Amino acid sequence: MQHLRDLPAETPDGHRLELHANSGLFADIAAARDSGVQGVGLYRSELHFFLRDRFPGEEEQTTLYTRVLRIMEPYPVVLRTLDIGGDKPLPYFPIIEQNPFLGWRGIRISLDQPDLFKTQLRAMLRAGIAYPNLSILLPMISSVSELSEALELLRGAQTELQEEGMAIPTPRVGIMVEVPSAVYQIDALIQMVDFASIGSNDLTQYLLAVDRNNDRVAKLYDSLHPAVLKAIQQVIERVQAAGRPVSVCGEMAGDPAAALLLMAMGVDSLSMNLGGLLKIKWMIRSIPYAEARTLLAEAMTLNNTAAIRDRVNAFLDQRGLGGPLRIGK
Ligand code: PEP
Ligand code: MG
């Protein structure tokens, strides 16, 4: 598959999308760069916070983000603001809750702890002075007022830095669509930002009411559930109708059966763990877009997850792609 490294993710009939890497650690960024990836679609900034025994300060974060942007330049890097809470508690910031996935997590913590959020935003903005490949992504957005508040704090951080004499370019800002309310408010939300990234891990969890880490209900967790596919299709359509790009950055992007349907929905980019990226590229380069669209239309008429997965797998099998691409479920 290495021969695919420098080839575009383009179908035989000329439909192209971007494949980006998910990351959060340096080693991954360097590996991403070496593997010919044309951008980091999701940089999970919290991973760096987990490696420390206290919140990293502005200088430390500025150095970190600058290095990440520099390594990937000129390709885009999407730095996601802190997404702790839920299944990601920080050892030095314990949160005890009965229902952490429905509790204090992601942007909710950032808005309630504006000093913490400001420090991170200032660091990201400072890193962006020399590196215009910066985008900022806000996790767990569930309402317009939450997004307004986050954007207000971002503008405040930018103004502060400008008053301190720094020439801060305005970064591209996006939202994660991973809470069902954001699906239904996408028309309003997307007007306020530059792009959207669909977090299929959480979106699946919240749409299906299945804890993504609970083995007992693991068999119910599947992003090929028709409701999840409908929600994603709707978001892709609405974001593109607003003239903005949309990506999928959850695990689904690296699942060949799911990635095939996402491609057919016309998603602009898929961001995934580096390990599976060349396989997905190989699949995209093997299947005409027109055929994928026909498959999607058929899959969207099916009312259960197993039937959808079977249909997509049968399609891959018929083209001799089944074996190498098949993954569990
Ligand atoms: C997601 O929810 O799909 C996502 C990419 O974010 P995380 O897995 O970090 O919550
Ligand atoms: Mg998420």
XYZ file of C-alpha atoms and ligand atoms in Angstrom:
340
model
C 0.000 0.000 0.000
C 3.005 2.314 0.418
C 2.835 3.168 -3.296
C -0.393 5.063 -2.463
C 1.412 7.456 -0.146
C 1.610 10.386 -2.547
C -1.477 9.672 -4.617
C -4.719 11.603 -4.037
C -7.807 10.025 -2.451
C -9.686 10.138 -5.744
C -12.240 7.729 -7.159
C -11.731 6.281 -10.681
C -14.408 8.718 -11.933
C -12.660 11.761 -10.514
C -14.357 12.507 -7.184
C -11.762 13.657 -4.697
C -11.736 14.049 -0.930
C -9.076 14.842 1.613
C -7.769 12.301 4.082
C -6.410 13.736 7.307
C -4.918 12.257 10.465
C -6.248 12.264 14.001
C -3.538 12.970 16.500
C -2.700 14.423 19.856
C 0.882 13.457 20.427
C 4.096 14.544 18.817
C 5.171 11.139 17.650
C 1.894 10.888 15.722
C 2.360 14.273 14.099
C 5.815 13.440 12.846
C 4.532 10.057 11.608
C 1.611 11.775 9.899
C 3.934 14.136 8.106
C 6.198 11.266 7.021
C 3.289 9.247 5.705
C 2.257 11.941 3.267
C -0.955 12.942 5.052
C -2.205 16.324 3.917
C -3.324 17.658 7.244
C -4.323 16.904 10.812
C -8.114 16.933 10.958
C -8.314 16.464 14.706
C -5.601 17.318 17.189
C -6.904 16.185 20.587
C -5.218 18.810 22.751
C -6.270 17.081 25.963
C -3.767 14.268 25.373
C -0.951 16.644 26.220
C -2.792 17.674 29.386
C -2.971 14.007 30.460
C 0.820 13.701 30.347
C 1.337 16.410 32.952
C 0.599 16.750 36.631
C -0.954 20.215 36.338
C -2.547 22.388 33.659
C 0.164 23.484 31.208
C 0.626 27.265 31.138
C 0.345 29.621 28.175
C 4.041 29.529 27.263
C 4.205 25.743 27.348
C 1.074 25.413 25.248
C 2.263 28.046 22.778
C 5.505 26.132 22.254
C 3.607 22.887 21.795
C 1.053 24.185 19.281
C 3.748 26.072 17.373
C 5.717 22.839 16.951
C 2.645 20.971 15.762
C 1.761 23.652 13.202
C 5.363 23.903 12.047
C 5.723 20.161 11.480
C 2.593 20.015 9.327
C 3.028 23.291 7.459
C 1.662 24.086 4.871
C -1.062 21.517 5.520
C -3.968 22.419 7.797
C -3.983 21.480 11.459
C -7.242 21.500 13.393
C -6.469 22.092 17.062
C -9.411 21.083 19.207
C -9.816 22.928 22.479
C -9.774 20.913 25.674
C -12.232 18.031 25.672
C -11.974 16.574 29.164
C -14.711 15.097 31.332
C -16.895 12.183 30.267
C -14.514 9.274 29.712
C -11.510 11.592 29.907
C -10.966 12.800 33.489
C -7.699 14.578 34.240
C -5.907 13.154 37.300
C -5.301 16.649 38.700
C -8.817 17.904 37.958
C -11.105 15.178 39.303
C -14.768 15.358 38.408
C -17.041 13.026 40.313
C -20.425 12.669 38.643
C -23.104 10.027 38.444
C -23.517 10.434 34.743
C -20.286 11.869 33.343
C -21.182 11.576 29.654
C -24.191 13.803 30.295
C -22.275 15.978 32.654
C -19.499 18.474 32.782
C -17.400 17.877 29.695
C -15.871 19.526 26.634
C -16.888 23.110 25.967
C -19.029 23.173 29.127
C -15.913 23.026 31.291
C -14.135 25.588 29.119
C -17.016 28.070 29.427
C -17.284 27.559 33.184
C -13.523 27.968 33.617
C -12.870 30.940 31.335
C -9.334 31.503 32.605
C -8.356 27.991 31.629
C -10.043 28.390 28.243
C -8.500 31.813 27.620
C -5.038 30.457 28.363
C -5.507 27.760 25.757
C -7.019 30.121 23.186
C -4.221 32.638 23.673
C -1.648 29.893 23.166
C -3.354 28.662 19.984
C -3.663 32.202 18.610
C -0.020 32.951 19.380
C 1.038 29.782 17.578
C -0.996 30.978 14.613
C 1.030 34.200 14.264
C 3.739 32.460 12.271
C 1.620 29.564 11.007
C -1.548 30.339 9.082
C -2.367 26.625 8.811
C -4.133 26.883 12.199
C -7.811 26.036 12.648
C -9.549 25.903 16.032
C -12.263 23.351 16.739
C -14.805 23.589 19.577
C -16.020 20.257 21.040
C -19.467 19.301 22.371
C -21.326 22.371 21.105
C -25.027 21.884 21.860
C -26.581 25.327 21.388
C -26.222 28.690 19.700
C -25.718 30.499 23.001
C -22.875 28.182 23.957
C -21.172 28.821 20.635
C -21.697 32.605 20.948
C -20.086 32.537 24.358
C -17.109 30.517 23.123
C -16.623 32.832 20.130
C -16.855 35.861 22.414
C -14.049 34.475 24.572
C -12.010 33.762 21.447
C -12.474 37.322 20.204
C -11.579 38.574 23.681
C -8.341 36.584 23.642
C -7.519 37.930 20.189
C -8.167 41.536 21.259
C -6.068 41.099 24.393
C -3.111 39.816 22.390
C -3.493 42.609 19.856
C -3.454 45.145 22.687
C -0.241 43.520 23.872
C 1.236 44.365 20.476
C 0.915 41.026 18.684
C -0.466 40.872 15.157
C -2.916 38.011 15.475
C -4.453 36.670 12.273
C -8.072 35.558 12.579
C -8.043 31.738 12.602
C -10.550 29.476 10.950
C -12.975 28.241 13.594
C -15.170 25.165 13.479
C -17.554 23.186 15.622
C -17.778 19.516 16.350
C -21.200 18.137 15.571
C -21.456 15.359 18.107
C -24.481 16.225 20.218
C -27.899 15.559 18.628
C -29.139 19.105 19.308
C -26.365 20.403 17.037
C -27.712 18.272 14.187
C -31.076 20.029 14.411
C -29.512 23.466 14.811
C -26.870 23.074 12.184
C -28.292 25.800 9.922
C -27.898 28.421 12.634
C -24.620 27.119 14.059
C -22.807 26.866 10.744
C -23.500 30.532 9.966
C -21.346 31.426 12.963
C -18.220 29.456 11.998
C -16.051 28.397 9.052
C -16.422 24.620 9.068
C -17.935 21.627 10.854
C -16.453 18.321 11.888
C -18.755 15.440 12.731
C -17.693 13.536 15.846
C -19.324 10.231 15.049
C -18.105 8.579 18.265
C -20.128 10.832 20.501
C -22.910 11.407 18.000
C -23.492 7.642 17.843
C -23.350 7.370 21.615
C -25.861 10.165 22.155
C -28.243 9.264 19.335
C -28.410 5.611 20.359
C -28.172 6.221 24.126
C -25.319 3.709 24.326
C -22.243 4.394 26.460
C -19.420 3.949 23.978
C -17.182 2.269 26.572
C -19.670 -0.103 28.193
C -19.045 -3.712 27.106
C -22.488 -4.798 28.183
C -24.140 -2.687 25.515
C -21.274 -2.674 23.016
C -23.275 -4.667 20.489
C -25.803 -1.832 20.312
C -23.126 0.713 19.453
C -22.756 0.948 15.690
C -22.350 4.078 13.588
C -24.051 2.329 10.665
C -27.365 2.561 12.536
C -29.826 4.148 10.074
C -30.572 7.021 12.470
C -26.886 7.891 12.735
C -26.459 7.765 8.958
C -29.497 9.993 8.439
C -28.232 12.526 10.951
C -24.809 12.604 9.323
C -26.207 12.881 5.826
C -28.360 15.792 6.905
C -25.437 17.613 8.511
C -23.237 17.145 5.441
C -25.993 18.481 3.190
C -26.796 21.501 5.349
C -23.182 22.506 5.962
C -22.370 22.298 2.264
C -25.550 24.198 1.398
C -24.151 26.979 3.583
C -20.976 26.899 1.495
C -18.767 25.502 4.267
C -16.657 22.342 4.319
C -17.535 19.382 6.523
C -15.463 16.459 7.727
C -15.991 13.339 9.801
C -13.356 12.771 12.470
C -14.767 9.909 14.587
C -13.675 6.274 14.327
C -16.252 5.794 11.600
C -13.973 7.584 9.140
C -11.492 4.712 9.425
C -14.093 1.924 9.081
C -14.088 1.008 5.373
C -17.826 0.224 5.156
C -18.725 3.485 6.875
C -16.116 5.524 5.002
C -17.579 4.297 1.721
C -21.008 5.640 2.679
C -19.523 8.915 3.952
C -17.679 9.362 0.681
C -20.938 8.733 -1.173
C -22.610 11.408 0.979
C -20.028 13.820 -0.439
C -18.135 14.605 2.767
C -15.192 16.937 2.067
C -12.688 15.142 4.267
C -12.232 12.178 6.559
C -9.895 12.325 9.516
C -8.749 9.083 11.110
C -6.009 7.259 12.933
C -2.992 6.953 10.721
C -2.983 3.140 10.840
C -6.022 2.696 8.615
C -5.501 5.602 6.261
C -3.885 3.900 3.286
C -6.540 1.194 3.264
C -9.245 3.825 3.066
C -7.352 5.584 0.300
C -7.062 2.309 -1.573
C -10.798 1.754 -1.265
C -11.601 5.270 -2.500
C -9.287 4.816 -5.464
C -10.992 1.512 -6.327
C -14.685 2.448 -6.275
C -16.367 4.831 -8.719
C -18.275 7.602 -6.970
C -21.366 6.944 -9.088
C -21.493 3.340 -7.847
C -20.975 4.419 -4.247
C -23.899 6.866 -4.631
C -26.148 4.085 -5.880
C -25.111 1.897 -2.952
C -25.807 4.763 -0.525
C -29.278 5.345 -1.940
C -30.029 1.680 -1.431
C -28.476 1.518 2.050
C -30.541 4.508 3.170
C -33.749 2.600 2.449
C -32.767 -0.169 4.898
C -34.115 0.034 8.394
C -31.603 -1.934 10.373
C -27.925 -1.713 11.070
C -26.993 -5.321 10.308
C -28.723 -5.177 6.926
C -26.822 -2.011 6.040
C -23.475 -3.498 7.037
C -24.247 -6.706 5.136
C -25.199 -4.742 2.038
C -22.041 -2.635 2.087
C -19.845 -5.661 2.773
C -21.492 -7.569 -0.087
C -20.760 -4.593 -2.354
C -17.099 -4.626 -1.297
C -16.939 -8.409 -1.763
C -18.343 -8.175 -5.282
C -15.474 -5.861 -6.182
C -12.882 -8.134 -4.604
C -12.211 -5.596 -1.850
C -14.021 -7.396 0.949
C -11.241 -9.456 2.528
C -8.596 -6.775 3.006
C -11.092 -4.166 4.152
C -13.359 -6.168 6.419
C -13.313 -5.147 10.051
C -15.436 -6.588 12.901
C -19.063 -5.890 13.757
C -15.946 11.953 18.408
O -16.705 12.082 19.367
O -16.263 11.348 17.360
C -14.583 12.502 18.446
C -13.798 12.499 17.386
O -14.151 13.001 19.621
P -13.605 12.101 20.820
O -13.558 10.675 20.348
O -12.264 12.655 21.148
O -14.624 12.370 21.859
Mg -16.255 13.519 20.939
